[in-house]
């Protein structure tokens, strides 16, 4: 594959690898040809990293956590460069090849291309969405949440929980309890209280709808199969995800773990990332 690239592209890719602040290649610890294949030209190879060859995935997310940390928050300038603020490579690798960011903000046509016809990135995580519209009753709802207003999208990610409340149809207090203060409220949303579960999640076809339609399916997905983290290379064989009770829940989410811990980040780095990200958003 590398042999088929033009010399111009090869030079750009090699230059990108040498520049640790501009190129994600450095952080992924992959050769330039493999990286180019993963992100643009060979979705099978991408699937390999996310599901079949977990050793490679461990390399990306665990073995070089310092570099990964740089991408996610320590050097926000480099992060913006990678995602497309001023990088020529962004247009070559991501936008021209219809990256996930491209599809999360371009409109209905792109939405259908990635989510329905090609089953979306969730397909790579083990869920085929062949006939269900994710994140909403229709594309209009999805577009409102993820693409119509990028300011609101940043708000969703942590600046203003009132907007997040709009999407979950929950108040901000409930959201905070979801993340670590009250496992009972968390259970209410995820399936312990079937009435609220169906009202918020299934009827509105949220992403969790695709991971279980009720309490029974919920246990099937999250307990027997060890949750979505299993698909990302982390088997939680002896821990019940999200908690049978407060103790188990706090072990994973509240006390010192969090999802980033399971992806190769300890809680200290997580809080540093979160703090600096919030500062950046505020600024």
Short mmCIF file of C-alpha atoms in Angstrom, two decimals:
data_model
loop_
_atom_site.label_atom_id
_atom_site.label_comp_id
_atom_site.label_asym_id
_atom_site.label_seq_id
_atom_site.Cartn_x
_atom_site.Cartn_y
_atom_site.Cartn_z
CA UNK A 1 0.00 0.00 0.00
CA UNK A 2 2.83 2.32 0.90
CA UNK A 3 4.33 1.76 -2.55
CA UNK A 4 1.21 3.16 -4.18
CA UNK A 5 1.37 6.51 -2.42
CA UNK A 6 2.72 9.46 -4.34
CA UNK A 7 6.10 10.81 -3.27
CA UNK A 8 4.40 14.03 -2.17
CA UNK A 9 2.06 12.18 0.14
CA UNK A 10 4.88 10.01 1.44
CA UNK A 11 6.93 13.09 2.27
CA UNK A 12 4.01 14.70 4.08
CA UNK A 13 3.38 11.57 6.07
CA UNK A 14 7.04 11.17 7.00
CA UNK A 15 7.22 14.81 7.99
CA UNK A 16 4.12 14.35 10.11
CA UNK A 17 5.68 11.48 11.96
CA UNK A 18 8.73 13.53 12.83
CA UNK A 19 6.64 16.32 14.27
CA UNK A 20 5.33 14.98 17.56
CA UNK A 21 3.13 18.03 18.13
CA UNK A 22 1.38 17.91 14.75
CA UNK A 23 1.09 14.29 13.86
CA UNK A 24 -1.06 11.70 15.55
CA UNK A 25 1.22 9.13 13.93
CA UNK A 26 3.76 9.69 16.67
CA UNK A 27 1.23 9.12 19.39
CA UNK A 28 -0.17 6.00 17.80
CA UNK A 29 3.29 4.46 17.51
CA UNK A 30 2.39 3.12 14.10
CA UNK A 31 4.30 3.35 10.85
CA UNK A 32 2.91 5.90 8.44
CA UNK A 33 1.56 3.38 5.97
CA UNK A 34 -0.39 1.48 8.60
CA UNK A 35 -1.82 4.65 10.05
CA UNK A 36 -2.93 5.90 6.68
CA UNK A 37 -4.58 2.55 6.05
CA UNK A 38 -6.37 2.58 9.40
CA UNK A 39 -7.92 6.00 9.05
CA UNK A 40 -8.75 6.24 5.38
CA UNK A 41 -8.37 3.36 3.02
CA UNK A 42 -8.93 0.08 4.81
CA UNK A 43 -11.70 -0.16 7.34
CA UNK A 44 -10.83 -3.79 7.95
CA UNK A 45 -7.52 -2.69 9.40
CA UNK A 46 -9.38 -0.18 11.57
CA UNK A 47 -11.60 -2.95 12.80
CA UNK A 48 -8.50 -4.96 13.63
CA UNK A 49 -7.27 -2.28 16.02
CA UNK A 50 -10.64 -1.87 17.73
CA UNK A 51 -11.61 -5.50 18.07
CA UNK A 52 -9.53 -8.30 16.65
CA UNK A 53 -5.96 -7.46 17.54
CA UNK A 54 -6.22 -6.12 21.06
CA UNK A 55 -2.46 -6.27 21.54
CA UNK A 56 -2.17 -3.43 19.05
CA UNK A 57 -4.95 -1.54 20.78
CA UNK A 58 -3.18 -1.91 24.11
CA UNK A 59 -0.11 -0.41 22.53
CA UNK A 60 -2.05 2.66 21.48
CA UNK A 61 -4.00 3.29 24.67
CA UNK A 62 -1.88 1.88 27.49
CA UNK A 63 1.79 1.48 26.80
CA UNK A 64 2.42 5.07 25.78
CA UNK A 65 0.06 6.89 28.10
CA UNK A 66 2.25 9.96 28.23
CA UNK A 67 1.88 10.53 24.51
CA UNK A 68 -1.82 9.74 24.67
CA UNK A 69 -2.21 12.23 27.48
CA UNK A 70 -0.60 14.88 25.29
CA UNK A 71 -3.19 14.31 22.58
CA UNK A 72 -6.17 14.43 24.92
CA UNK A 73 -5.44 17.49 27.00
CA UNK A 74 -1.93 18.47 27.95
CA UNK A 75 -1.18 20.21 24.70
CA UNK A 76 -4.48 21.46 23.37
CA UNK A 77 -2.81 23.26 20.50
CA UNK A 78 -1.46 20.00 19.13
CA UNK A 79 -4.84 18.38 19.69
CA UNK A 80 -6.55 21.06 17.65
CA UNK A 81 -3.97 20.66 14.94
CA UNK A 82 -4.72 16.95 14.71
CA UNK A 83 -8.47 17.50 14.55
CA UNK A 84 -8.32 20.05 11.80
CA UNK A 85 -7.85 23.62 12.96
CA UNK A 86 -4.86 24.24 10.74
CA UNK A 87 -3.48 20.93 9.58
CA UNK A 88 -3.20 20.10 5.92
CA UNK A 89 -3.04 16.43 6.78
CA UNK A 90 -6.45 16.74 8.38
CA UNK A 91 -8.03 17.40 5.01
CA UNK A 92 -6.06 14.61 3.38
CA UNK A 93 -6.72 11.88 5.93
CA UNK A 94 -9.85 12.93 7.80
CA UNK A 95 -12.09 15.23 5.84
CA UNK A 96 -11.56 13.91 2.34
CA UNK A 97 -12.04 10.40 3.62
CA UNK A 98 -15.16 11.40 5.57
CA UNK A 99 -13.90 11.19 9.12
CA UNK A 100 -16.17 10.80 12.11
CA UNK A 101 -15.93 14.51 12.84
CA UNK A 102 -16.96 15.29 9.31
CA UNK A 103 -20.08 13.20 9.71
CA UNK A 104 -20.93 14.74 13.06
CA UNK A 105 -21.54 18.16 11.58
CA UNK A 106 -22.22 18.17 7.86
CA UNK A 107 -25.90 17.37 7.52
CA UNK A 108 -28.45 14.69 6.84
CA UNK A 109 -26.81 13.18 3.77
CA UNK A 110 -23.51 12.56 5.54
CA UNK A 111 -25.38 11.31 8.57
CA UNK A 112 -27.11 8.63 6.56
CA UNK A 113 -23.90 7.65 4.84
CA UNK A 114 -22.04 6.89 8.02
CA UNK A 115 -24.78 5.78 10.41
CA UNK A 116 -27.20 3.81 8.28
CA UNK A 117 -25.53 2.56 5.14
CA UNK A 118 -22.16 1.90 6.73
CA UNK A 119 -23.44 1.09 10.22
CA UNK A 120 -21.27 3.73 11.92
CA UNK A 121 -18.25 3.42 14.15
CA UNK A 122 -20.43 1.50 16.58
CA UNK A 123 -20.30 -1.35 14.11
CA UNK A 124 -16.60 -1.61 14.85
CA UNK A 125 -17.43 -1.82 18.54
CA UNK A 126 -19.66 -4.79 17.97
CA UNK A 127 -23.07 -3.30 17.19
CA UNK A 128 -24.59 -3.26 13.71
CA UNK A 129 -27.14 -0.48 13.31
CA UNK A 130 -28.61 -1.55 10.00
CA UNK A 131 -32.14 -0.29 10.36
CA UNK A 132 -32.20 1.89 13.47
CA UNK A 133 -31.46 5.59 13.52
CA UNK A 134 -29.09 6.15 16.45
CA UNK A 135 -29.25 9.11 18.81
CA UNK A 136 -32.83 10.06 17.98
CA UNK A 137 -36.20 9.38 16.43
CA UNK A 138 -34.87 10.74 13.14
CA UNK A 139 -32.01 12.62 11.59
CA UNK A 140 -33.44 15.95 12.71
CA UNK A 141 -33.09 15.00 16.37
CA UNK A 142 -29.58 13.67 15.81
CA UNK A 143 -28.58 16.78 13.90
CA UNK A 144 -29.80 18.95 16.74
CA UNK A 145 -27.77 17.05 19.31
CA UNK A 146 -24.46 16.52 17.58
CA UNK A 147 -24.14 18.81 14.60
CA UNK A 148 -26.47 21.77 14.33
CA UNK A 149 -24.90 23.81 17.09
CA UNK A 150 -21.28 23.13 17.91
CA UNK A 151 -21.43 25.53 20.82
CA UNK A 152 -24.15 23.42 22.35
CA UNK A 153 -22.06 20.34 21.68
CA UNK A 154 -19.21 21.74 23.75
CA UNK A 155 -21.81 22.57 26.37
CA UNK A 156 -22.94 18.96 26.35
CA UNK A 157 -19.41 17.83 27.11
CA UNK A 158 -19.28 19.59 30.44
CA UNK A 159 -19.59 23.35 30.54
CA UNK A 160 -23.33 23.70 31.04
CA UNK A 161 -25.17 20.67 32.36
CA UNK A 162 -28.52 22.30 31.68
CA UNK A 163 -28.04 21.55 27.99
CA UNK A 164 -27.02 18.00 28.77
CA UNK A 165 -30.21 17.72 30.74
CA UNK A 166 -32.16 18.53 27.57
CA UNK A 167 -30.74 15.51 25.76
CA UNK A 168 -31.16 13.04 28.62
CA UNK A 169 -34.47 14.55 29.74
CA UNK A 170 -33.07 14.60 33.22
CA UNK A 171 -32.18 17.44 35.55
CA UNK A 172 -28.58 18.30 36.29
CA UNK A 173 -28.75 16.82 39.75
CA UNK A 174 -29.66 13.45 38.27
CA UNK A 175 -26.75 13.69 35.86
CA UNK A 176 -24.28 14.24 38.65
CA UNK A 177 -25.71 11.35 40.58
CA UNK A 178 -25.29 9.24 37.47
CA UNK A 179 -21.56 9.85 37.43
CA UNK A 180 -20.76 8.91 40.97
CA UNK A 181 -22.83 10.07 43.87
CA UNK A 182 -25.95 7.92 43.82
CA UNK A 183 -26.00 4.54 42.13
CA UNK A 184 -29.74 4.27 42.64
CA UNK A 185 -30.40 7.16 40.29
CA UNK A 186 -27.93 5.69 37.81
CA UNK A 187 -29.76 2.39 37.90
CA UNK A 188 -33.00 4.22 37.29
CA UNK A 189 -31.76 5.50 33.95
CA UNK A 190 -29.96 2.34 32.82
CA UNK A 191 -32.68 -0.16 33.54
CA UNK A 192 -33.50 -0.86 37.17
CA UNK A 193 -36.64 1.25 36.89
CA UNK A 194 -38.11 0.06 33.61
CA UNK A 195 -40.58 2.94 33.44
CA UNK A 196 -37.95 5.68 33.40
CA UNK A 197 -35.66 3.54 31.29
CA UNK A 198 -38.19 3.19 28.52
CA UNK A 199 -39.24 6.83 28.77
CA UNK A 200 -35.78 8.33 28.47
CA UNK A 201 -33.70 5.79 26.58
CA UNK A 202 -35.69 3.35 24.49
CA UNK A 203 -38.50 5.58 23.28
CA UNK A 204 -35.99 8.18 22.15
CA UNK A 205 -33.64 5.56 20.68
CA UNK A 206 -30.56 6.70 22.55
CA UNK A 207 -27.25 4.96 22.14
CA UNK A 208 -28.02 2.86 25.17
CA UNK A 209 -31.09 1.62 23.40
CA UNK A 210 -28.74 -0.12 21.00
CA UNK A 211 -27.03 -1.83 23.92
CA UNK A 212 -30.20 -3.22 25.47
CA UNK A 213 -33.95 -2.83 25.29
CA UNK A 214 -34.85 -3.51 28.91
CA UNK A 215 -33.63 -4.89 32.17
CA UNK A 216 -33.04 -8.40 30.84
CA UNK A 217 -31.11 -7.21 27.80
CA UNK A 218 -29.28 -4.73 29.99
CA UNK A 219 -27.89 -7.54 32.09
CA UNK A 220 -27.09 -9.52 28.97
CA UNK A 221 -25.00 -6.72 27.50
CA UNK A 222 -23.40 -5.24 30.60
CA UNK A 223 -22.88 -8.23 32.87
CA UNK A 224 -22.44 -11.33 30.73
CA UNK A 225 -20.49 -9.54 28.02
CA UNK A 226 -18.65 -7.17 30.37
CA UNK A 227 -20.01 -3.90 28.89
CA UNK A 228 -18.83 -1.75 26.02
CA UNK A 229 -15.41 -1.59 27.62
CA UNK A 230 -15.04 -5.22 26.68
CA UNK A 231 -15.18 -4.16 23.04
CA UNK A 232 -12.43 -1.65 23.69
CA UNK A 233 -10.13 -4.32 25.02
CA UNK A 234 -10.94 -4.38 28.71
CA UNK A 235 -12.64 -7.46 30.10
CA UNK A 236 -14.28 -6.80 33.44
CA UNK A 237 -14.71 -10.45 34.26
CA UNK A 238 -14.92 -10.25 38.02
CA UNK A 239 -16.38 -6.76 38.40
CA UNK A 240 -19.97 -5.89 37.67
CA UNK A 241 -19.93 -2.77 35.48
CA UNK A 242 -21.78 0.21 36.93
CA UNK A 243 -22.39 -1.65 40.14
CA UNK A 244 -24.62 -4.14 41.85
CA UNK A 245 -24.40 -1.63 44.67
CA UNK A 246 -22.51 1.40 45.83
CA UNK A 247 -19.25 -0.41 46.53
CA UNK A 248 -18.89 -1.96 43.09
CA UNK A 249 -20.07 1.19 41.36
CA UNK A 250 -17.57 3.36 43.18
CA UNK A 251 -14.81 0.92 42.37
CA UNK A 252 -15.20 1.60 38.65
CA UNK A 253 -16.61 5.10 38.35
CA UNK A 254 -16.72 7.20 41.50
CA UNK A 255 -13.85 6.61 43.83
CA UNK A 256 -10.73 6.64 41.71
CA UNK A 257 -11.22 4.79 38.46
CA UNK A 258 -13.48 6.27 35.78
CA UNK A 259 -13.71 5.06 32.22
CA UNK A 260 -10.44 6.72 31.28
CA UNK A 261 -8.68 4.55 33.80
CA UNK A 262 -9.82 1.50 31.89
CA UNK A 263 -8.44 3.00 28.71
CA UNK A 264 -4.99 3.47 30.20
CA UNK A 265 -5.28 6.64 32.26
CA UNK A 266 -5.04 6.78 36.00
CA UNK A 267 -7.39 9.02 37.93
CA UNK A 268 -4.80 11.72 38.54
CA UNK A 269 -4.19 12.27 34.83
CA UNK A 270 -7.90 12.12 34.19
CA UNK A 271 -8.58 14.98 36.53
CA UNK A 272 -5.75 17.00 35.04
CA UNK A 273 -7.23 16.46 31.58
CA UNK A 274 -10.71 17.33 32.74
CA UNK A 275 -9.57 20.48 34.53
CA UNK A 276 -7.57 21.80 31.62
CA UNK A 277 -10.30 20.91 29.14
CA UNK A 278 -12.83 22.83 31.18
CA UNK A 279 -10.48 25.78 31.37
CA UNK A 280 -10.06 25.68 27.61
CA UNK A 281 -13.79 25.53 26.99
CA UNK A 282 -14.38 28.37 29.43
CA UNK A 283 -11.76 30.47 27.72
#
